[in-house]
Coordinates of C-alpha atoms in Angstrom, one line a residue:
X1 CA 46.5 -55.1 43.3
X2 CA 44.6 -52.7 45.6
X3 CA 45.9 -49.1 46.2
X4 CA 45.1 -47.6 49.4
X5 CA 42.5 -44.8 49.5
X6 CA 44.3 -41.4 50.1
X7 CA 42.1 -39.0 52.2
X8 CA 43.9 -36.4 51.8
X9 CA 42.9 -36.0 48.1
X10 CA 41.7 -33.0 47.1
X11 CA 37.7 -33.3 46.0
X12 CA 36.4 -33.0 42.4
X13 CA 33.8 -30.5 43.2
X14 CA 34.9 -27.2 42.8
X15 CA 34.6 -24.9 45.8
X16 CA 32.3 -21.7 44.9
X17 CA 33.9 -18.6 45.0
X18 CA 32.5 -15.5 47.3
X19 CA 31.9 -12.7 45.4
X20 CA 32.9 -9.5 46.7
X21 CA 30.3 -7.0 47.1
X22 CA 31.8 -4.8 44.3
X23 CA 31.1 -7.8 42.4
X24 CA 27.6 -8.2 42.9
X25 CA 26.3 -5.2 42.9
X26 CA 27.9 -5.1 39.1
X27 CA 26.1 -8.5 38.5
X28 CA 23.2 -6.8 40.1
X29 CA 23.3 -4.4 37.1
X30 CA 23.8 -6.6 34.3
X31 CA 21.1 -8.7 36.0
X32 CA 18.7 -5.4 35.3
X33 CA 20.3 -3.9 32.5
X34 CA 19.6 -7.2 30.7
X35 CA 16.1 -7.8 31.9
X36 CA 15.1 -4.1 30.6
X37 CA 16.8 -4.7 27.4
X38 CA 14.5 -8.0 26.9
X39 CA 11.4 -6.2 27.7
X40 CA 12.1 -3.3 25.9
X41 CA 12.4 -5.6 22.9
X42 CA 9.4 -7.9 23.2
X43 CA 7.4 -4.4 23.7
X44 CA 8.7 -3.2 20.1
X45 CA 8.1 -6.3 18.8
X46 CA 4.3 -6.3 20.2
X47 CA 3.9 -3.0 18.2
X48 CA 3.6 -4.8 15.1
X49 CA 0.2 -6.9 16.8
X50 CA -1.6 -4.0 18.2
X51 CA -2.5 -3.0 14.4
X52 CA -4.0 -6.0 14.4
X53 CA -5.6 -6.3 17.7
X54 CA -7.7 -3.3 16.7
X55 CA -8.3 -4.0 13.3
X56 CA -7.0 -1.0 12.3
X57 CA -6.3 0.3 8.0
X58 CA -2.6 1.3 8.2
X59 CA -1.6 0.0 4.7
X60 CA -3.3 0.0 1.2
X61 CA -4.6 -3.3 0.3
X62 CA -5.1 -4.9 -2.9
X63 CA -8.3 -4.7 -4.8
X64 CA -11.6 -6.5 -3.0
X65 CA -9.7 -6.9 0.7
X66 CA -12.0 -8.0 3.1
X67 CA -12.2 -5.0 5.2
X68 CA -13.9 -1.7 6.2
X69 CA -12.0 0.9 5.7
X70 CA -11.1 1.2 9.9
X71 CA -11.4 -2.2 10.5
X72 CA -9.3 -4.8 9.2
X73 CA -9.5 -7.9 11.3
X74 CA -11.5 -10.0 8.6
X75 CA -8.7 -9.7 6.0
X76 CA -6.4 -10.6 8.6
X77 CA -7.7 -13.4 10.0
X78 CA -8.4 -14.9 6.2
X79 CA -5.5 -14.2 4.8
X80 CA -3.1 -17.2 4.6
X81 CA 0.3 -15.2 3.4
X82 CA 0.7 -17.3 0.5
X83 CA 1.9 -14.5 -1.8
X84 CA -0.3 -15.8 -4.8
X85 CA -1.8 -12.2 -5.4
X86 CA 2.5 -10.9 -5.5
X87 CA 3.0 -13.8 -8.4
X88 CA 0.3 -12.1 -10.7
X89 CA 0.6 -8.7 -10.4
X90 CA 1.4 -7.3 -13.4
X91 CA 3.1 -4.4 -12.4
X92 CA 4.4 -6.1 -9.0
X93 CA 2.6 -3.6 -7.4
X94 CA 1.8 -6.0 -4.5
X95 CA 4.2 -6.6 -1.3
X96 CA 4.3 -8.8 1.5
X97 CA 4.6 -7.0 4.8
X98 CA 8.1 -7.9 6.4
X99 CA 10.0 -7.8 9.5
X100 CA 9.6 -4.3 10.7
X101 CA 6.0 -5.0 10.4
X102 CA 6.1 -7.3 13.4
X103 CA 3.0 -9.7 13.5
X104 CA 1.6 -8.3 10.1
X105 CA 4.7 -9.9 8.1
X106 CA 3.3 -11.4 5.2
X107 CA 0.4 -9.5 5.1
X108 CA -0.2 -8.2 1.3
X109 CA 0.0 -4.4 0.9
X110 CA 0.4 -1.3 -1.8
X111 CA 3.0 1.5 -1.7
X112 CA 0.9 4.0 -4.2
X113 CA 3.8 6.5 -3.7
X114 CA 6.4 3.3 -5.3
X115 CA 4.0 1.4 -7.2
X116 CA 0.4 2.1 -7.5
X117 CA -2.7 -0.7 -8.4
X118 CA -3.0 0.3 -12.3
X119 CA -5.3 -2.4 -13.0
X120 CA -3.1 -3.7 -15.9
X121 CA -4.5 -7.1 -15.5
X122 CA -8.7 -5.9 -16.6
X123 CA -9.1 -9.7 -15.3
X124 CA -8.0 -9.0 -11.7
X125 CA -6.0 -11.5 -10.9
X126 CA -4.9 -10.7 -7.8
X127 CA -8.4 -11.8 -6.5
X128 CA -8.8 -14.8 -9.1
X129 CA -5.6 -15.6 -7.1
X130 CA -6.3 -15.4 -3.7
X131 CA -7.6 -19.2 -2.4
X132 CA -9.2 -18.4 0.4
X133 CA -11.6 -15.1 -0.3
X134 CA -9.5 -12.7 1.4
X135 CA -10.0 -10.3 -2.0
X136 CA -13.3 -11.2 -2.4
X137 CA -14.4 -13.4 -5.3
X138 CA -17.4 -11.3 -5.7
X139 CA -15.8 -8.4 -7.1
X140 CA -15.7 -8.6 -11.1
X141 CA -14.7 -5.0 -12.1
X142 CA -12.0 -2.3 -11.4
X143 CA -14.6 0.1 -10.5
X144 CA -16.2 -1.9 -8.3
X145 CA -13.2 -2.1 -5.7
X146 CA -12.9 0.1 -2.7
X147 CA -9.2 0.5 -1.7
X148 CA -9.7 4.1 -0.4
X149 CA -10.8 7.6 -1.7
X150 CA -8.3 9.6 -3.3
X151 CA -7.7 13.8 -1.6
X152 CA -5.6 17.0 -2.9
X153 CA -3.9 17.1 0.4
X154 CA -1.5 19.9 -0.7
X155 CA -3.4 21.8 -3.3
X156 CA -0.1 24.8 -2.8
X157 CA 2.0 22.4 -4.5
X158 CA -0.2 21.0 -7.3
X159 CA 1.3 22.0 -10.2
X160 CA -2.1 22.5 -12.0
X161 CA -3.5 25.1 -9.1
X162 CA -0.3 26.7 -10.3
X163 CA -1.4 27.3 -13.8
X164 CA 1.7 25.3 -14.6
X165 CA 2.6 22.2 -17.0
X166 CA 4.9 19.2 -17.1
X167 CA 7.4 18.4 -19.5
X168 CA 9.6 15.3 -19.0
X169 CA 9.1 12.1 -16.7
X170 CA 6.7 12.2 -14.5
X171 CA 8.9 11.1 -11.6
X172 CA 12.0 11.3 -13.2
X173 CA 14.7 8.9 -15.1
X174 CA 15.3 6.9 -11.7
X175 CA 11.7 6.0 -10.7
X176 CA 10.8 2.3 -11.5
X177 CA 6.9 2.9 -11.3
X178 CA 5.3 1.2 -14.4
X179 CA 1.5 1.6 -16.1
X180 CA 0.6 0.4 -18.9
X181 CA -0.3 3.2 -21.7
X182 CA -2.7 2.1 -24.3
X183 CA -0.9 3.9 -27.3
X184 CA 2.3 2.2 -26.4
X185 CA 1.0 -1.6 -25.4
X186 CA -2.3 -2.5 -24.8
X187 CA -1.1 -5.7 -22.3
X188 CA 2.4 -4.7 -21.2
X189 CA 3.1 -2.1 -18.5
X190 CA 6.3 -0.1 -19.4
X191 CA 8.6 2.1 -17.2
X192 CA 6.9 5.4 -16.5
X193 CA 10.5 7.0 -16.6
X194 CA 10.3 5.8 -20.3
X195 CA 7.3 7.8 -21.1
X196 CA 7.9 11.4 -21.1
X197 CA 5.4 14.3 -21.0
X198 CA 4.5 16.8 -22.5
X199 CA 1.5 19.3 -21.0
X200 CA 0.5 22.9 -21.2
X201 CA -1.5 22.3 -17.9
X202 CA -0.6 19.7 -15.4
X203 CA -3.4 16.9 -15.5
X204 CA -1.6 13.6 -15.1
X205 CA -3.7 12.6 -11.9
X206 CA -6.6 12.7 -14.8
X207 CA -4.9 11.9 -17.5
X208 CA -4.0 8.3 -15.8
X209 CA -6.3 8.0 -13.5
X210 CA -7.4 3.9 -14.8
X211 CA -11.3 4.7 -14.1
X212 CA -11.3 8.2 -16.3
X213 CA -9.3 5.8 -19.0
X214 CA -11.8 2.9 -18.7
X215 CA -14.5 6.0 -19.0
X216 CA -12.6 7.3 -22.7
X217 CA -13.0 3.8 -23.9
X218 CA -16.8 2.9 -23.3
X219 CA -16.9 6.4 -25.0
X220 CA -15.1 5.2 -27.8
X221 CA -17.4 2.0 -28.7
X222 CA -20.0 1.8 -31.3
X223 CA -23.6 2.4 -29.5
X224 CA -24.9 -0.6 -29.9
X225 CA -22.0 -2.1 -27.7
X226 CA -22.3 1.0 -25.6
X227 CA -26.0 -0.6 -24.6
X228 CA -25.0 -3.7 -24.5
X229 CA -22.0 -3.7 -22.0
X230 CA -23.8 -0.7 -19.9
X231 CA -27.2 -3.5 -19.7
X232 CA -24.4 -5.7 -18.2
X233 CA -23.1 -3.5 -16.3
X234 CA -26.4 -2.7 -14.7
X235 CA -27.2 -6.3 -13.7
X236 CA -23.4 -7.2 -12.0
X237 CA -21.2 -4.4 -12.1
X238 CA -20.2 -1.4 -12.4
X239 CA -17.9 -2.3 -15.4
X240 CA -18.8 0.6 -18.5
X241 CA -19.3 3.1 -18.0
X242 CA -18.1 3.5 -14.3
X243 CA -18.9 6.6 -12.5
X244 CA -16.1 9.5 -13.2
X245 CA -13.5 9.2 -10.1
X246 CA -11.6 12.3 -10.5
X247 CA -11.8 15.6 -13.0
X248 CA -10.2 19.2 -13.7
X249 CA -12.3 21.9 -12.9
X250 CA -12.1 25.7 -12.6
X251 CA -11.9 27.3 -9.3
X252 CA -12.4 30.9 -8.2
X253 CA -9.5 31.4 -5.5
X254 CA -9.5 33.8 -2.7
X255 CA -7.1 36.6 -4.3
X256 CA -9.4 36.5 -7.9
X257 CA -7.5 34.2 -10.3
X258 CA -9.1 31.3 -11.6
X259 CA -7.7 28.4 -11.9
X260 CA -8.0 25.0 -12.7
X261 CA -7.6 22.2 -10.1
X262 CA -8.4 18.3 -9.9
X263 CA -11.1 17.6 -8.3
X264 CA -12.1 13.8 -6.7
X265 CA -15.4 12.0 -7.4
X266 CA -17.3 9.5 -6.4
X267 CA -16.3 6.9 -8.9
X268 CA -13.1 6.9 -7.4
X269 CA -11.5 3.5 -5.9
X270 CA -8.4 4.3 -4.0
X271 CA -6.1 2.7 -6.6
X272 CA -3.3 5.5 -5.8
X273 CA -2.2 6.0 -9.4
X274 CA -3.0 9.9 -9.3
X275 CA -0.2 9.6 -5.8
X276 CA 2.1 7.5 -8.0
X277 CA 2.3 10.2 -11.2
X278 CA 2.1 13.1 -9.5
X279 CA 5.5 14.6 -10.6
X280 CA 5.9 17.0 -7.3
X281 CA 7.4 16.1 -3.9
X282 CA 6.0 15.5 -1.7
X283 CA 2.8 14.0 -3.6
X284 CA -0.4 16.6 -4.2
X285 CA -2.9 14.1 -4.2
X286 CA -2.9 11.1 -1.6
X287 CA -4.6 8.4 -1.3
X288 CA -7.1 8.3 2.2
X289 CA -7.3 4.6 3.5
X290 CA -10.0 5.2 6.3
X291 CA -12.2 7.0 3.4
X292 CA -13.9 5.1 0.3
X293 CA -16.9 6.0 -2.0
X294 CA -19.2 4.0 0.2
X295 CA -18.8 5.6 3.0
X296 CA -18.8 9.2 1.7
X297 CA -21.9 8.3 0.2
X298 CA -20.6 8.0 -3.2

């Protein structure tokens, strides 16, 4: 049965509403508010490229990174993120960049001030690791890595320019640093909060400085393996001895005390154990990462 059309139904399509001009010029603003929020956003987030646009060092970066020390694009571009240098870190001194980093997240780095490269592994893994030659596979020793050059940059505060010592934990019962101390385990990094002190002079920046360690132990072999490993040394590496990288020596100050002060040298690789240990705050000693011993002529 057929039902007769009725015109006078209403149609499906919904009539647009007029908006008062109150209400656009509110839309208007929402409309800009909105747009400036979005591009004030995407600019922030951009932030994290421009480090990488210019190639520039902001971070410390694991033993035999790819890079000069204000130009970084090499290690960039070969570095695949894959973390395998965080996995064998001994003393997981290694991070991944994240978010606040914008485009650099996942790009390996070292806090020295948190957790400093101690070179706990002798082997170092990290660049055995690394598949793609990001940490070169050319570099076989500790001392022949250039992560950056180590500088008093607040000799006021140094404990040792003081004349004083340090008794206690180096950075105090909270800090989670780790090394790994010889006399305790030869293999296995320990807390530093769980190895106290106990100096007449502060010389901790010394003291565990892994180059000026590596130094006492070629110092300690017989002679004959003195020759030996220094022949070997000569012909690949700088493995034993390595040159001295930092050492405590008397200064004559301005008002005609003299004191005793740590001074860097050129053996030093930027490793940033001397920042880690250094028991004042904020650190004495800082590591420079647009300085190494190549390019100060070391």
């Amino acid at each position: 049965m057929a039902y007769p059309m009725n015109d006078d139904k209403p149609s499906d399509k919904r009539v647009k509403k007029q908006l008062t001009p109150k209400r656009r010029e509110q839309s208007r603003r929402e409309f800009m508010r909105t747009s400036l929020l979005t591009v004030g956003v995407l600019g922030v987030s951009l932030l994290g490229y421009i480090p990488i646009l210019q190639g520039s060092s902001m971070r410390l970066r694991p033993p035999g990174a790819v890079k000069q020390p204000n130009d970084e694009q090499a290690f960039f571009s070969s570095c695949i993120k894959c973390g395998q240098c965080v996995q064998v870190c001994p003393v997981e001194a290694i991070k991944l960049a994240d978010m606040p980093d914008g485009f650099g997240i996942g790009i390996p780095f070292i806090n020295a001030r948190q957790q400093a490269c101690d070179f706990s592994c002798d082997g170092l893994q990290c660049v055995l690791a690394c598949p793609t030659g990001a940490l070169t596979h050319s570099l076989d020793y500790p001392a022949d890595t250039r992560m950056g050059f180590a500088r008093l940059a607040h000799p006021k505060t140094c404990l040792a320019v003081q004349g004083k010592g340090f008794k206690g934990p180096a950075r105090g019962a909270d800090f989670t640093g780790l090394l790994r101390y010889a006399e305790v385990d030869r293999w296995k990094p320990i807390p530093v909060a769980n190895h106290p002190y106990d100096l007449a002079l502060c010389n901790l920046c010394v003291r565990q400085c892994p180059i000026e360690i590596r130094i006492a132990q070629c110092a300690a072999m017989p002679e004959e393996d003195q020759q030996q490993v220094a022949r070997v040394a000569q012909q690949v590496g700088n493995e034993c001895p390595p040159k001295h990288a930092i050492s405590m020596e008397t200064v004559d100050y301005a008002d005609g005390i003299r004191r005793m002060k740590p001074v860097v040298q050129d053996g030093c690789v930027g490793c940033g154990v001397c920042e880690m240990i250094c028991p004042v705050e904020q650190a004495a000693i800082v590591v420079d990462l647009d300085k190494n011993a190549d390019t100060l002529g070391g």
